């Protein structure tokens, strides 16, 4: 609702403590994206839930049979993780972010991982972290280096598996090939 966005904008322009400001900015970011989605759906003549324009959106629904929240995108469906990360900022979602999220959720749906590639500073890690946040899943960012050994990676993987968390392995290419070989066996 445009009126609610205007009210939130007025609030953020006022005097707020840092936590409330961060919460309201995150709400505005999410609401602006939702508003843009609705405008696109209307302008493109999306009429049914079977239209791809609707299917490609990250959607939340209640599964009354299993009594759980389900996150859906295209043909992928995941149980919402309920991991609370506190009052954190949100990424501005662009069409490229949407495509990245579709690729990641599609890969996860067929039990694969994702390895976004591209130049440094283009938002690969932030996009993955924000998708995890949107799905209620904790995401650990691990900056790899030449000093990484298989024991360290084994501990990381063990913790991730126990938690059910995601991980972004930044600079993965810096790990020695011998260590990568052992890591491949660990997986």
PDB file of N, CA, C and O in Angstrom, residues 33-63:
ATOM      1  N   UNK A  33       9.797  -3.614  -2.900  1.00  0.00           N
ATOM      2  CA  UNK A  33       9.913  -4.756  -3.818  1.00  0.00           C
ATOM      3  C   UNK A  33       8.544  -5.406  -4.049  1.00  0.00           C
ATOM      4  O   UNK A  33       8.188  -5.717  -5.187  1.00  0.00           O
ATOM      5  N   UNK A  34       7.762  -5.570  -2.973  1.00  0.00           N
ATOM      6  CA  UNK A  34       6.421  -6.153  -3.113  1.00  0.00           C
ATOM      7  C   UNK A  34       5.534  -5.272  -3.989  1.00  0.00           C
ATOM      8  O   UNK A  34       4.793  -5.777  -4.844  1.00  0.00           O
ATOM      9  N   UNK A  35       5.629  -3.961  -3.802  1.00  0.00           N
ATOM     10  CA  UNK A  35       4.848  -3.034  -4.635  1.00  0.00           C
ATOM     11  C   UNK A  35       5.235  -3.169  -6.104  1.00  0.00           C
ATOM     12  O   UNK A  35       4.373  -3.221  -6.981  1.00  0.00           O
ATOM     13  N   UNK A  36       6.543  -3.249  -6.373  1.00  0.00           N
ATOM     14  CA  UNK A  36       7.023  -3.397  -7.755  1.00  0.00           C
ATOM     15  C   UNK A  36       6.548  -4.704  -8.378  1.00  0.00           C
ATOM     16  O   UNK A  36       6.198  -4.751  -9.558  1.00  0.00           O
ATOM     17  N   UNK A  37       6.519  -5.774  -7.576  1.00  0.00           N
ATOM     18  CA  UNK A  37       6.031  -7.062  -8.077  1.00  0.00           C
ATOM     19  C   UNK A  37       4.562  -6.951  -8.471  1.00  0.00           C
ATOM     20  O   UNK A  37       4.167  -7.394  -9.551  1.00  0.00           O
ATOM     21  N   UNK A  38       3.757  -6.373  -7.597  1.00  0.00           N
ATOM     22  CA  UNK A  38       2.323  -6.241  -7.877  1.00  0.00           C
ATOM     23  C   UNK A  38       2.103  -5.398  -9.139  1.00  0.00           C
ATOM     24  O   UNK A  38       1.290  -5.756  -9.997  1.00  0.00           O
ATOM     25  N   UNK A  39       2.831  -4.291  -9.274  1.00  0.00           N
ATOM     26  CA  UNK A  39       2.718  -3.462 -10.483  1.00  0.00           C
ATOM     27  C   UNK A  39       3.055  -4.260 -11.735  1.00  0.00           C
ATOM     28  O   UNK A  39       2.350  -4.184 -12.744  1.00  0.00           O
ATOM     29  N   UNK A  40       4.130  -5.051 -11.675  1.00  0.00           N
ATOM     30  CA  UNK A  40       4.536  -5.862 -12.822  1.00  0.00           C
ATOM     31  C   UNK A  40       3.474  -6.909 -13.151  1.00  0.00           C
ATOM     32  O   UNK A  40       3.143  -7.111 -14.318  1.00  0.00           O
ATOM     33  N   UNK A  41       2.947  -7.564 -12.128  1.00  0.00           N
ATOM     34  CA  UNK A  41       1.910  -8.574 -12.363  1.00  0.00           C
ATOM     35  C   UNK A  41       0.690  -7.964 -13.041  1.00  0.00           C
ATOM     36  O   UNK A  41       0.118  -8.560 -13.958  1.00  0.00           O
ATOM     37  N   UNK A  42       0.301  -6.780 -12.606  1.00  0.00           N
ATOM     38  CA  UNK A  42      -0.855  -6.101 -13.200  1.00  0.00           C
ATOM     39  C   UNK A  42      -0.536  -5.664 -14.627  1.00  0.00           C
ATOM     40  O   UNK A  42      -1.308  -5.928 -15.552  1.00  0.00           O
ATOM     41  N   UNK A  43       0.606  -5.004 -14.819  1.00  0.00           N
ATOM     42  CA  UNK A  43       0.972  -4.482 -16.139  1.00  0.00           C
ATOM     43  C   UNK A  43       1.179  -5.577 -17.176  1.00  0.00           C
ATOM     44  O   UNK A  43       0.910  -5.374 -18.363  1.00  0.00           O
ATOM     45  N   UNK A  44       1.661  -6.742 -16.740  1.00  0.00           N
ATOM     46  CA  UNK A  44       1.919  -7.854 -17.663  1.00  0.00           C
ATOM     47  C   UNK A  44       0.694  -8.754 -17.839  1.00  0.00           C
ATOM     48  O   UNK A  44       0.754  -9.726 -18.584  1.00  0.00           O
ATOM     49  N   UNK A  45      -0.390  -8.463 -17.157  1.00  0.00           N
ATOM     50  CA  UNK A  45      -1.626  -9.221 -17.313  1.00  0.00           C
ATOM     51  C   UNK A  45      -1.588 -10.610 -16.691  1.00  0.00           C
ATOM     52  O   UNK A  45      -2.249 -11.523 -17.189  1.00  0.00           O
ATOM     53  N   UNK A  46      -0.870 -10.758 -15.619  1.00  0.00           N
ATOM     54  CA  UNK A  46      -0.813 -12.043 -14.918  1.00  0.00           C
ATOM     55  C   UNK A  46      -2.176 -12.298 -14.279  1.00  0.00           C
ATOM     56  O   UNK A  46      -2.654 -11.494 -13.484  1.00  0.00           O
ATOM     57  N   UNK A  47      -2.816 -13.415 -14.654  1.00  0.00           N
ATOM     58  CA  UNK A  47      -4.177 -13.666 -14.196  1.00  0.00           C
ATOM     59  C   UNK A  47      -4.340 -14.912 -13.341  1.00  0.00           C
ATOM     60  O   UNK A  47      -5.339 -15.054 -12.652  1.00  0.00           O
ATOM     61  N   UNK A  48      -3.397 -15.838 -13.410  1.00  0.00           N
ATOM     62  CA  UNK A  48      -3.547 -17.064 -12.641  1.00  0.00           C
ATOM     63  C   UNK A  48      -2.260 -17.359 -11.864  1.00  0.00           C
ATOM     64  O   UNK A  48      -1.192 -16.844 -12.193  1.00  0.00           O
ATOM     65  N   UNK A  49      -2.387 -18.223 -10.872  1.00  0.00           N
ATOM     66  CA  UNK A  49      -1.212 -18.624 -10.103  1.00  0.00           C
ATOM     67  C   UNK A  49      -0.297 -19.530 -10.913  1.00  0.00           C
ATOM     68  O   UNK A  49       0.823 -19.792 -10.501  1.00  0.00           O
ATOM     69  N   UNK A  50      -0.754 -19.987 -12.074  1.00  0.00           N
ATOM     70  CA  UNK A  50       0.080 -20.808 -12.947  1.00  0.00           C
ATOM     71  C   UNK A  50       0.968 -19.990 -13.870  1.00  0.00           C
ATOM     72  O   UNK A  50       1.865 -20.552 -14.512  1.00  0.00           O
ATOM     73  N   UNK A  51       0.728 -18.673 -13.961  1.00  0.00           N
ATOM     74  CA  UNK A  51       1.554 -17.818 -14.819  1.00  0.00           C
ATOM     75  C   UNK A  51       2.987 -17.789 -14.290  1.00  0.00           C
ATOM     76  O   UNK A  51       3.206 -17.653 -13.084  1.00  0.00           O
ATOM     77  N   UNK A  52       3.954 -17.882 -15.197  1.00  0.00           N
ATOM     78  CA  UNK A  52       5.351 -17.917 -14.776  1.00  0.00           C
ATOM     79  C   UNK A  52       5.741 -16.650 -14.029  1.00  0.00           C
ATOM     80  O   UNK A  52       6.534 -16.699 -13.099  1.00  0.00           O
ATOM     81  N   UNK A  53       5.164 -15.522 -14.415  1.00  0.00           N
ATOM     82  CA  UNK A  53       5.486 -14.261 -13.741  1.00  0.00           C
ATOM     83  C   UNK A  53       5.174 -14.348 -12.243  1.00  0.00           C
ATOM     84  O   UNK A  53       5.891 -13.775 -11.423  1.00  0.00           O
ATOM     85  N   UNK A  54       4.109 -15.079 -11.905  1.00  0.00           N
ATOM     86  CA  UNK A  54       3.776 -15.293 -10.495  1.00  0.00           C
ATOM     87  C   UNK A  54       4.667 -16.383  -9.901  1.00  0.00           C
ATOM     88  O   UNK A  54       5.162 -16.266  -8.797  1.00  0.00           O
ATOM     89  N   UNK A  55       4.859 -17.469 -10.638  1.00  0.00           N
ATOM     90  CA  UNK A  55       5.632 -18.607 -10.148  1.00  0.00           C
ATOM     91  C   UNK A  55       7.075 -18.233  -9.813  1.00  0.00           C
ATOM     92  O   UNK A  55       7.663 -18.811  -8.898  1.00  0.00           O
ATOM     93  N   UNK A  56       7.647 -17.277 -10.538  1.00  0.00           N
ATOM     94  CA  UNK A  56       9.055 -16.942 -10.316  1.00  0.00           C
ATOM     95  C   UNK A  56       9.295 -16.132  -9.051  1.00  0.00           C
ATOM     96  O   UNK A  56      10.439 -15.983  -8.616  1.00  0.00           O
ATOM     97  N   UNK A  57       8.237 -15.670  -8.407  1.00  0.00           N
ATOM     98  CA  UNK A  57       8.378 -14.892  -7.180  1.00  0.00           C
ATOM     99  C   UNK A  57       8.607 -15.818  -5.987  1.00  0.00           C
ATOM    100  O   UNK A  57       8.071 -16.924  -5.931  1.00  0.00           O
ATOM    101  N   UNK A  58       9.399 -15.361  -5.024  1.00  0.00           N
ATOM    102  CA  UNK A  58       9.577 -16.093  -3.768  1.00  0.00           C
ATOM    103  C   UNK A  58       8.299 -15.877  -2.968  1.00  0.00           C
ATOM    104  O   UNK A  58       7.944 -14.746  -2.642  1.00  0.00           O
ATOM    105  N   UNK A  59       7.579 -16.980  -2.701  1.00  0.00           N
ATOM    106  CA  UNK A  59       6.262 -16.886  -2.071  1.00  0.00           C
ATOM    107  C   UNK A  59       6.223 -17.727  -0.794  1.00  0.00           C
ATOM    108  O   UNK A  59       6.893 -18.734  -0.693  1.00  0.00           O
ATOM    109  N   UNK A  60       5.405 -17.295   0.133  1.00  0.00           N
ATOM    110  CA  UNK A  60       5.247 -17.997   1.406  1.00  0.00           C
ATOM    111  C   UNK A  60       3.804 -18.459   1.524  1.00  0.00           C
ATOM    112  O   UNK A  60       2.890 -17.732   1.161  1.00  0.00           O
ATOM    113  N   UNK A  61       3.623 -19.664   2.044  1.00  0.00           N
ATOM    114  CA  UNK A  61       2.270 -20.180   2.227  1.00  0.00           C
ATOM    115  C   UNK A  61       2.215 -21.132   3.415  1.00  0.00           C
ATOM    116  O   UNK A  61       3.225 -21.706   3.823  1.00  0.00           O
ATOM    117  N   UNK A  62       1.019 -21.306   3.943  1.00  0.00           N
ATOM    118  CA  UNK A  62       0.810 -22.198   5.065  1.00  0.00           C
ATOM    119  C   UNK A  62       0.332 -23.540   4.538  1.00  0.00           C
ATOM    120  O   UNK A  62      -0.655 -23.623   3.817  1.00  0.00           O
ATOM    121  N   UNK A  63       1.045 -24.594   4.885  1.00  0.00           N
ATOM    122  CA  UNK A  63       0.649 -25.957   4.534  1.00  0.00           C
ATOM    123  C   UNK A  63      -0.128 -26.499   5.725  1.00  0.00           C
ATOM    124  O   UNK A  63       0.460 -26.888   6.743  1.00  0.00           O
TER     125      UNK A  63
END
